[in-house]
XYZ file of C-alpha atoms in Angstrom:
510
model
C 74.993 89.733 106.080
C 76.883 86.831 104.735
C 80.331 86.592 105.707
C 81.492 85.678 102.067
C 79.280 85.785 98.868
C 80.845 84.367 95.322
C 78.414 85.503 92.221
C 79.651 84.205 88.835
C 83.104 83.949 89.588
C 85.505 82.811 86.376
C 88.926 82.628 86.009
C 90.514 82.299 82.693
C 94.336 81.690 82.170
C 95.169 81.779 78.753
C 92.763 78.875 76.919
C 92.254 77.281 80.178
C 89.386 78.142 82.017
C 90.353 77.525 85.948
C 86.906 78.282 87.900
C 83.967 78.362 85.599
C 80.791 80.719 86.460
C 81.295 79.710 90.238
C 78.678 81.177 92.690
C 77.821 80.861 96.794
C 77.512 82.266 99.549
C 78.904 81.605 103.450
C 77.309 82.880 106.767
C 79.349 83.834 109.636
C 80.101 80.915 112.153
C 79.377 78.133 109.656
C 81.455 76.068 107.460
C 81.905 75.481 103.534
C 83.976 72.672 102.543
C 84.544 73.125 98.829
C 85.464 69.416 97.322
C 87.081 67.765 94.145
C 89.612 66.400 92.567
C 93.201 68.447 91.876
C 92.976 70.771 89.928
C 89.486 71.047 89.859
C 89.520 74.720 90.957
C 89.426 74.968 95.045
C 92.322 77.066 95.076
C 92.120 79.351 92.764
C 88.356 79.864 94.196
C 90.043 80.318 97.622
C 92.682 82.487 96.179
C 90.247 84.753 95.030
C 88.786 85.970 98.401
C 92.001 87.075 99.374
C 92.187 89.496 95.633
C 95.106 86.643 95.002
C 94.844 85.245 91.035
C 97.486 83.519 88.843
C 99.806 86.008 87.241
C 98.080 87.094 83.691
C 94.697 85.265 84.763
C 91.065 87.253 83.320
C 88.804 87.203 86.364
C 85.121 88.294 85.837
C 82.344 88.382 89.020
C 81.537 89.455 92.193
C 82.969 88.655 95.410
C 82.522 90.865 99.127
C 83.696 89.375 102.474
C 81.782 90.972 104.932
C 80.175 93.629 102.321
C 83.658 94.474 101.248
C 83.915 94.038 97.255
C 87.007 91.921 96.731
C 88.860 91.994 92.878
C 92.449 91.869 91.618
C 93.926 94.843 93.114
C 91.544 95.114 95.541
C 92.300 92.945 98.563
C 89.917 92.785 101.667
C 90.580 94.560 104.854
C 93.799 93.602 106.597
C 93.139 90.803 108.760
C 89.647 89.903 107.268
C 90.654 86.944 105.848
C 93.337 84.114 107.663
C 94.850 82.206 105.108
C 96.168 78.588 105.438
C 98.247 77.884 102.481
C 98.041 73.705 100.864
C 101.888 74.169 101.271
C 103.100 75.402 104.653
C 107.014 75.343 103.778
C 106.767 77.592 100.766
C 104.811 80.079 103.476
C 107.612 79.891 105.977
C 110.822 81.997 106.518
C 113.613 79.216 106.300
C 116.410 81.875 107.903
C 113.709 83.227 110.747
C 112.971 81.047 113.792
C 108.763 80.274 113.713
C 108.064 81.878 116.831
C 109.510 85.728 115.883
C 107.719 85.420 112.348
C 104.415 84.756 114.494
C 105.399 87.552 117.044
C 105.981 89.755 114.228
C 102.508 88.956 112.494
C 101.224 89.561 115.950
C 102.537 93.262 116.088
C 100.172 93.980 113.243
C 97.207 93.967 115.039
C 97.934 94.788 118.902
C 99.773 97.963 119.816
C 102.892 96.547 122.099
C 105.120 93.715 122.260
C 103.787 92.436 125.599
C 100.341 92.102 123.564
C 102.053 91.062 120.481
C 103.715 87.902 122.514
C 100.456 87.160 124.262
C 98.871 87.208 121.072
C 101.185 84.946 119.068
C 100.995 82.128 121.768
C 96.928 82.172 121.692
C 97.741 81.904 118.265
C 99.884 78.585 118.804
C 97.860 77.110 121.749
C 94.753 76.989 119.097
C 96.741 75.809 116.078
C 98.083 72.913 118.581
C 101.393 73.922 118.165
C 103.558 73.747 121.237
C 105.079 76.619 122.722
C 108.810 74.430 123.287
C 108.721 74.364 119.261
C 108.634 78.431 118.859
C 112.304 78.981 118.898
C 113.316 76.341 116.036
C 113.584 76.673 112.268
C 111.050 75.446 109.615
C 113.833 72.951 108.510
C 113.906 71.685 112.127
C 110.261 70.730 111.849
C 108.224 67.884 110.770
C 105.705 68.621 107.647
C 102.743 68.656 110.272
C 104.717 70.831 112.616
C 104.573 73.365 109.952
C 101.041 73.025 108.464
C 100.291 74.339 112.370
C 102.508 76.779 112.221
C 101.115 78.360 109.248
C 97.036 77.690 110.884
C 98.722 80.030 113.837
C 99.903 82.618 111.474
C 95.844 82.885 110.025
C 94.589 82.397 114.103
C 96.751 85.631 114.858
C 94.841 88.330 112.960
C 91.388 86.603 114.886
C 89.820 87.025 111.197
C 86.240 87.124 109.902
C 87.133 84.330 107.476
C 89.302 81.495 107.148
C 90.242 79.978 104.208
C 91.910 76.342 104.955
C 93.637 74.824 102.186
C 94.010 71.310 102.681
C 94.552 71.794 106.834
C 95.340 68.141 107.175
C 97.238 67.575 104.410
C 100.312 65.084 105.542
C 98.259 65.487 109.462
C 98.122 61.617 111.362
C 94.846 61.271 112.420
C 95.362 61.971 116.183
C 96.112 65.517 114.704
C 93.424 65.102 112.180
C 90.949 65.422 115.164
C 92.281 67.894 116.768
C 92.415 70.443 113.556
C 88.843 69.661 113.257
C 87.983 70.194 116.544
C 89.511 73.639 116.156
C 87.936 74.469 113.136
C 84.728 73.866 114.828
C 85.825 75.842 117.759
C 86.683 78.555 115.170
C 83.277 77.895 113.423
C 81.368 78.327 117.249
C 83.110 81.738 117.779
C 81.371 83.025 114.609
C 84.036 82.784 112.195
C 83.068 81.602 108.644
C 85.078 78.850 106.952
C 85.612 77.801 103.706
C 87.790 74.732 103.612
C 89.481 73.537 100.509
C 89.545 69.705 101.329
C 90.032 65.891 99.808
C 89.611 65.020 103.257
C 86.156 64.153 103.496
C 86.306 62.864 106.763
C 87.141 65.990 108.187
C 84.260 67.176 106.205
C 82.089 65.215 107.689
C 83.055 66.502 111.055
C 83.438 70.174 111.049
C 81.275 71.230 107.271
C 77.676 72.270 107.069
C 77.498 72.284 103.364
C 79.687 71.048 100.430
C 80.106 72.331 97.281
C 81.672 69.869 94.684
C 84.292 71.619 91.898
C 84.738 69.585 88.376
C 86.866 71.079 85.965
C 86.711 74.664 87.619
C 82.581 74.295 87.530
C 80.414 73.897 90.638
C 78.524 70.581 90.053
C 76.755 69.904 93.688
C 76.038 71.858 96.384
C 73.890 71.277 99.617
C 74.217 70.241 103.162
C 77.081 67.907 104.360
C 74.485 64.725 104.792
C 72.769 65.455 101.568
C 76.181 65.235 99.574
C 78.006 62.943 100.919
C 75.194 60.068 101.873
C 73.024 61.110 98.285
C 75.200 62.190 95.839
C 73.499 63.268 92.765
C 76.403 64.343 90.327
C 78.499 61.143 88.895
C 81.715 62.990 89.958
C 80.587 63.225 93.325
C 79.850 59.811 93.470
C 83.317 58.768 92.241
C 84.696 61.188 95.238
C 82.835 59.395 97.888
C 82.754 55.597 96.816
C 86.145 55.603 95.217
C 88.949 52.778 97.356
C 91.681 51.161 96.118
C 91.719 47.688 95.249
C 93.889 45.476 97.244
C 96.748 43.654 95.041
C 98.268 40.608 96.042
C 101.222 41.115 97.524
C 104.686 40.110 95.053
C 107.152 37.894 96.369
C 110.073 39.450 98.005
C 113.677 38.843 98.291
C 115.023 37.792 101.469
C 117.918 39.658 101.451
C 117.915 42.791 102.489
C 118.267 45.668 100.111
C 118.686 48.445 102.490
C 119.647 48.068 106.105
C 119.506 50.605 109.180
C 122.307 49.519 111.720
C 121.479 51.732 115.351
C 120.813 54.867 113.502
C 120.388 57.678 115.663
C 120.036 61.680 114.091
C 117.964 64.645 115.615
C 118.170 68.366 115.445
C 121.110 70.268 116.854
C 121.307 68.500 120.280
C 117.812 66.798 119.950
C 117.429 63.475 118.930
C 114.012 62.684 116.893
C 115.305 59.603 116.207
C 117.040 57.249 118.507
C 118.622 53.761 117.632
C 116.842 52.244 115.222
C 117.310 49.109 113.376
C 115.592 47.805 110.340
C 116.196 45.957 107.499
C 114.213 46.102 104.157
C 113.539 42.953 101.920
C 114.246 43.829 98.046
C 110.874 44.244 96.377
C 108.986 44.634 99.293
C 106.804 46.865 100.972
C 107.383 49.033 103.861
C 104.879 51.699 105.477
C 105.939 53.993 108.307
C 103.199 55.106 110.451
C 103.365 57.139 113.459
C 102.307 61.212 114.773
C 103.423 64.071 113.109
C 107.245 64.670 114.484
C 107.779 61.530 115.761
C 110.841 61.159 113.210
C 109.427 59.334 110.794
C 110.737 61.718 107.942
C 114.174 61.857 109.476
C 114.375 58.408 109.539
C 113.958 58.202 105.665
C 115.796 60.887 104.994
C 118.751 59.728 106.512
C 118.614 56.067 104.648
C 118.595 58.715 101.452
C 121.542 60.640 102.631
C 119.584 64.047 102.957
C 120.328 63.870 107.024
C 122.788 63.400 108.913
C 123.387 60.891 111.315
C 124.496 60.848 114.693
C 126.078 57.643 115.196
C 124.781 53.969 113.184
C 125.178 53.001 109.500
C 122.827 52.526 106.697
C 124.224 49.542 104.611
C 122.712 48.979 100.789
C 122.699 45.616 99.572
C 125.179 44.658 102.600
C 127.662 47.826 101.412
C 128.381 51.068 104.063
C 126.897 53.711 102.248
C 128.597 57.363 102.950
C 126.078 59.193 105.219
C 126.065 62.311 102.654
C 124.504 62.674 99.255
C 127.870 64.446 98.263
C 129.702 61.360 99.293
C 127.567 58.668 97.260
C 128.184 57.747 93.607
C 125.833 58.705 90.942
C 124.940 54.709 91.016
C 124.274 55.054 94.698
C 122.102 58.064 93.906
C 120.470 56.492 91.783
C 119.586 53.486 94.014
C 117.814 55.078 96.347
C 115.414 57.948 94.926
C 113.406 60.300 97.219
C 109.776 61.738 96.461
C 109.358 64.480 98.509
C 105.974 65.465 101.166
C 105.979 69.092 99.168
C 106.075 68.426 95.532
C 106.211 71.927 94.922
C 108.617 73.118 96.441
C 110.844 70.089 94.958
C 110.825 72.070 91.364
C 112.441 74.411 90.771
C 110.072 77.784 89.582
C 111.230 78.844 86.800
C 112.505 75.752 84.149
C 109.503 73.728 82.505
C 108.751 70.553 84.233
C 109.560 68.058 81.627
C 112.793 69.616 81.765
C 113.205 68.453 85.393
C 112.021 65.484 85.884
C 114.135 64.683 82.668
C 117.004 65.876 84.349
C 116.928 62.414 86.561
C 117.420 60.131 83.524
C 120.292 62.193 82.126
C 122.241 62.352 85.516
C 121.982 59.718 86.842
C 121.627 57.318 83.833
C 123.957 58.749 81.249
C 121.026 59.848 78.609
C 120.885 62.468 76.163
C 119.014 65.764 76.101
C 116.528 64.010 73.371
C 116.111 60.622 74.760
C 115.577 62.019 78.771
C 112.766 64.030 77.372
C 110.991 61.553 75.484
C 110.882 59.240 77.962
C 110.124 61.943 80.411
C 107.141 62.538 78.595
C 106.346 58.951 78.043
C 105.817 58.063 81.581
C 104.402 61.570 82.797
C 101.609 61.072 79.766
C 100.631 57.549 81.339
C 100.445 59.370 84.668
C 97.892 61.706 83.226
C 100.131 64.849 82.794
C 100.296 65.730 78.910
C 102.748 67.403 77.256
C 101.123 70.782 76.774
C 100.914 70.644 80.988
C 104.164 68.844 81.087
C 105.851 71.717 79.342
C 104.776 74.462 81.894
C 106.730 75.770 84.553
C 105.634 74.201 88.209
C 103.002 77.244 89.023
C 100.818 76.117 86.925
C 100.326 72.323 86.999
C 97.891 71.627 90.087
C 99.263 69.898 93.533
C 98.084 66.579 92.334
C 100.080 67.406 88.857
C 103.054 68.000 90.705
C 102.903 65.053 92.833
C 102.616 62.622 89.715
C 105.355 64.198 87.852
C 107.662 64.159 91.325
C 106.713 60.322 91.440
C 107.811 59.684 87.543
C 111.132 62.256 87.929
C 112.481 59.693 90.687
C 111.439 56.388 88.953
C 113.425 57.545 85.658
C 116.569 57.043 87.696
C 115.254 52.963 88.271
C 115.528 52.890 91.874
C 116.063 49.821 93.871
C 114.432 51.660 96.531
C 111.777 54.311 96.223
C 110.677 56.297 98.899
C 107.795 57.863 99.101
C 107.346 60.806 102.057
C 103.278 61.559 102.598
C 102.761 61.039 98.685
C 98.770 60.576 99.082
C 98.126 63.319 101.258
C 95.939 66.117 99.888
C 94.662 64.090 97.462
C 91.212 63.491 96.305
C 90.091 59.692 96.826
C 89.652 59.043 93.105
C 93.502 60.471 92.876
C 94.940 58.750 95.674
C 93.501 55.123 94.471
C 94.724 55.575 91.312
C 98.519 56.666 92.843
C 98.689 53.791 94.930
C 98.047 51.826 91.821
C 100.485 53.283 90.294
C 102.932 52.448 92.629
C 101.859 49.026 93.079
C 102.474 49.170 89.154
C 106.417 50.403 89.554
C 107.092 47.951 92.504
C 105.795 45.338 90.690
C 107.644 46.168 86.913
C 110.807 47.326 88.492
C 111.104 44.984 91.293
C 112.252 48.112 93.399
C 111.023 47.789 97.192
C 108.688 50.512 97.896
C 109.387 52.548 101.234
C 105.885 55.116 102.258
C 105.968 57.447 104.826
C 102.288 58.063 105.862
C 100.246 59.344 108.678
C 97.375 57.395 106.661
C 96.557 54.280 108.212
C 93.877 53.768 105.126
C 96.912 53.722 102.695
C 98.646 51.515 105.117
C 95.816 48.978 104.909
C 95.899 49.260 101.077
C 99.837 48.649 100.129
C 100.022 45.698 103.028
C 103.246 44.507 103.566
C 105.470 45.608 106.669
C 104.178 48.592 108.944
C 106.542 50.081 111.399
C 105.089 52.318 113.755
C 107.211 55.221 114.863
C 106.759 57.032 118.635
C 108.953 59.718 119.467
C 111.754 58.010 117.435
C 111.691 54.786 118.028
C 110.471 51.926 116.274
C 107.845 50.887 118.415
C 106.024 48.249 116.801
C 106.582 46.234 113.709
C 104.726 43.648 111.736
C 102.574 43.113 108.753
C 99.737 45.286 108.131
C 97.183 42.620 109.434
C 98.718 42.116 112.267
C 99.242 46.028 113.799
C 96.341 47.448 112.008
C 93.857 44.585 113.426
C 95.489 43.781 116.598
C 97.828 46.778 117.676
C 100.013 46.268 120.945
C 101.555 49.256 121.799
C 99.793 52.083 123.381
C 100.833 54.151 120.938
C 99.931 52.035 118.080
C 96.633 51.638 119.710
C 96.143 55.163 120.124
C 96.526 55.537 116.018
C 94.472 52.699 115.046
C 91.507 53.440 117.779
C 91.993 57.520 116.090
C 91.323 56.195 112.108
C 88.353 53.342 113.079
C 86.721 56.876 114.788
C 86.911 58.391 110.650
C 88.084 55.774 107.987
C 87.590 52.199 108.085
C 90.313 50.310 107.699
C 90.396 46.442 105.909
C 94.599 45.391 105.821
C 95.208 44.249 102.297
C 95.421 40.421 102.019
């Protein structure tokens, strides 16, 4: 018996036809990586073996997970099915330290609290996520710290399925390896999984088939080698081949635009990042590399005023700025414009999204209603999100929709610096090349310097400039791309680089 069998699934949302006549099957203990671009369907088809569908949404087919029939209304048996969501902070408590939520998900399927504890920290030992962590807050975690947290809360039920959505979305690839090498321990203990991925490097190393998803239809399907090394469909092709094109680099100010004076900040009475100094050139590039919690995020958070520091200053264009967004001036807000790791949870749920990312242009710029919106929809429309998607609230524009509207919401304030906080991850290759265009594209028409938090060392390569590599909250290596990506000094720069040239291969932009 197949552990999950699709026949003919279709969803249809209003005229929009989200998964089109969609039909496979999984065996226990093997892997399904189902592929494509955003918004081609892979959630929504994952959705669906969990009885989950977008509110109003016509489904028609047949789905069972383990012989049980699976429809709207109908979920599978409790703890069947372990579900890793794409976003991990919109599946977290923000009030409830992680480690009692994971206790308390525990309790559901062992009988005491002795078992329950015993059971949550299995849970955490095979989602790598350290057992030190267990009494913080989501807030008081990096955006990798939590995509474990939430692959613990679908280890905890030990379920007959898993359905990963994006698993290494925002990951570094040290982490990247070691999510794959539990997915293939989960795979090994019998456990079917269907992994909705634009990772296909972490295809290639934990999926024995791949089905491709175009426009909600199912365009490929076969074993990992056959796809990936002789794709058939053009879309498929586009997937695998697709790279962006190296730009050469635009001249840069030598003053500095933003400077970080022996900035120190950390978590109640942690530090995660610990006296740092750094200056960035106006219209340059900067790209901060390092693991997942090493404080990269904290570090760019506090040059936007979302954190607070310790002790240091962070000076723009030679001025103090006030460590607090309250503090700043509307110009100073302006200035500096943040696009956040989880684009989703940066709208809000209900108000259409033209209506937000308008909302920049008249704060912070002094526009009218009329004018915000039309340029709103100007720049989202080059981006590739029309007005009929623009005009619908977040829930139902894709991940990769949401990212490209987040990008064009902060550039409609014309930033002298624009920071951009795991931007690519999750995305499909075609998608990500054409972002990283696209922000070539604003650096070079604005002038604005360009700050990207990434655990990517591929987009790293492909922006060039200055790449700072980041250890446990300290700047521990800095120079351009070339330079640390080719020839890396510090062990833990070394570590990262030696990690990527085992998946991607990486050429430094010239």
């Amino acid at each position: 018996m197949n552990a999950v069998d699709v026949r003919n699934l279709t969803v249809r949302l209003g005229d929009r036809e989200l998964v089109a006549d969609v039909s496979f099957s999984l065996p226990a203990g093997q892997v399904l990586a189902l592929v494509g671009a955003s918004g081609s369907g892979k959630t929504t088809t994952g959705l669906a073996l969990l009885g989950e569908h977008p509110a109003g949404a016509v489904v028609t087919g047949d789905l069972r997970v383990a012989g049980n029939p699976v429809a709207v209304g109908h979920p599978p048996p409790a703890g069947a099915v372990g579900h890793v969501p794409q976003h991990p902070s919109a599946a977290l408590n923000p009030v409830r330290r992680v480690g009692s939520v994971l206790r308390e998900l525990a309790r559901q399927h062992v009988g005491t609290r002795a078992a329950a504890r015993g059971r949550a920290l299995d849970a955490a030992r095979r989602a790598r996520f350290p057992e030190r962590l267990l009494r913080r807050f989501p807030h008081q975690l990096s955006g990798g710290q939590q995509q474990r947290v939430v692959l613990a809360h679908a280890l905890v039920s030990r379920p007959h399925v898993v359905v990963a959505d994006e698993p290494t979305t925002g990951q570094d690839v040290i982490t990247r390896q070691e999510i794959a090498e539990e997915l293939r321990h989960v795979r090994d203990q019998g456990v079917a999984v269907l992994l909705l991925t634009h990772d296909l490097e972490l295809v290639r190393a934990v999926a024995d088939r791949v089905a491709v998803l175009h426009g909600g239809a199912l365009v490929e399907q076969g074993s990992t080698d056959q796809v990936l090394d002789a794709p058939r469909h053009e879309h498929t092709r586009r997937l695998v081949e697709s790279r962006p094109l190296p730009r050469t680099a635009l001249s840069t100010s030598d003053s500095a635009v933003v400077a970080v004076r022996d900035l120190t900040a950390g978590h109640r009475r942690v530090d995660v990042v610990r006296d740092v100094s750094w200056e960035i050139p106006a219209g340059g590039v900067a790209v901060v590399v390092g693991r997942s919690g090493s404080g990269k995020t904290t570090l760019a958070r506090c040059i936007a005023g979302l954190h607070p520091l310790r002790t240091g200053e962070v000076l723009l264009g030679g001025d103090p700025l006030p460590p607090g967004l309250r503090r700043r001036s509307r110009r100073q807000l302006a200035r500096i414009q943040y696009v956040f790791q989880d684009a989703r949870a940066s709208f809000g749920e209900f108000n259409p999204v033209v209506d937000q990312v308008a909302r920049t242009a008249q704060r912070l710029r002094g526009l009218d209603r009329a004018a915000a919106r039309d340029e709103a929809l100007a720049a989202l429309a080059r981006l590739g999100v029309p007005e009929r998607v623009a005009a619908r609230p977040p829930g139902s524009l894709s991940g990769g929709e949401l990212r490209r509207a987040a990008l064009v919401r902060a550039v409609l304030a014309h930033p002298e610096v624009l920071i951009c906080d795991e931007i690519t991850s999750g995305l499909d290759t075609v998608s990500r090349a054409a972002l990283l265009r696209v922000l070539d594209d604003v650096r070079r028409d604005t002038g604005c310097a360009l700050v990207v938090i990434t655990h990517d060392l591929a987009v790293a390569a492909d922006l060039g400039g200055d790449v700072l590599i980041v250890d446990e909250g300290r700047v521990v290596e800095r120079g351009s791309a070339e330079e640390v990506l080719t020839a890396p000094r510090h062990p833990a720069s070394r570590a990262l680089v030696t990690a990527a040239r085992g998946g991607v291969e990486i050429h430094p932009a010239s």
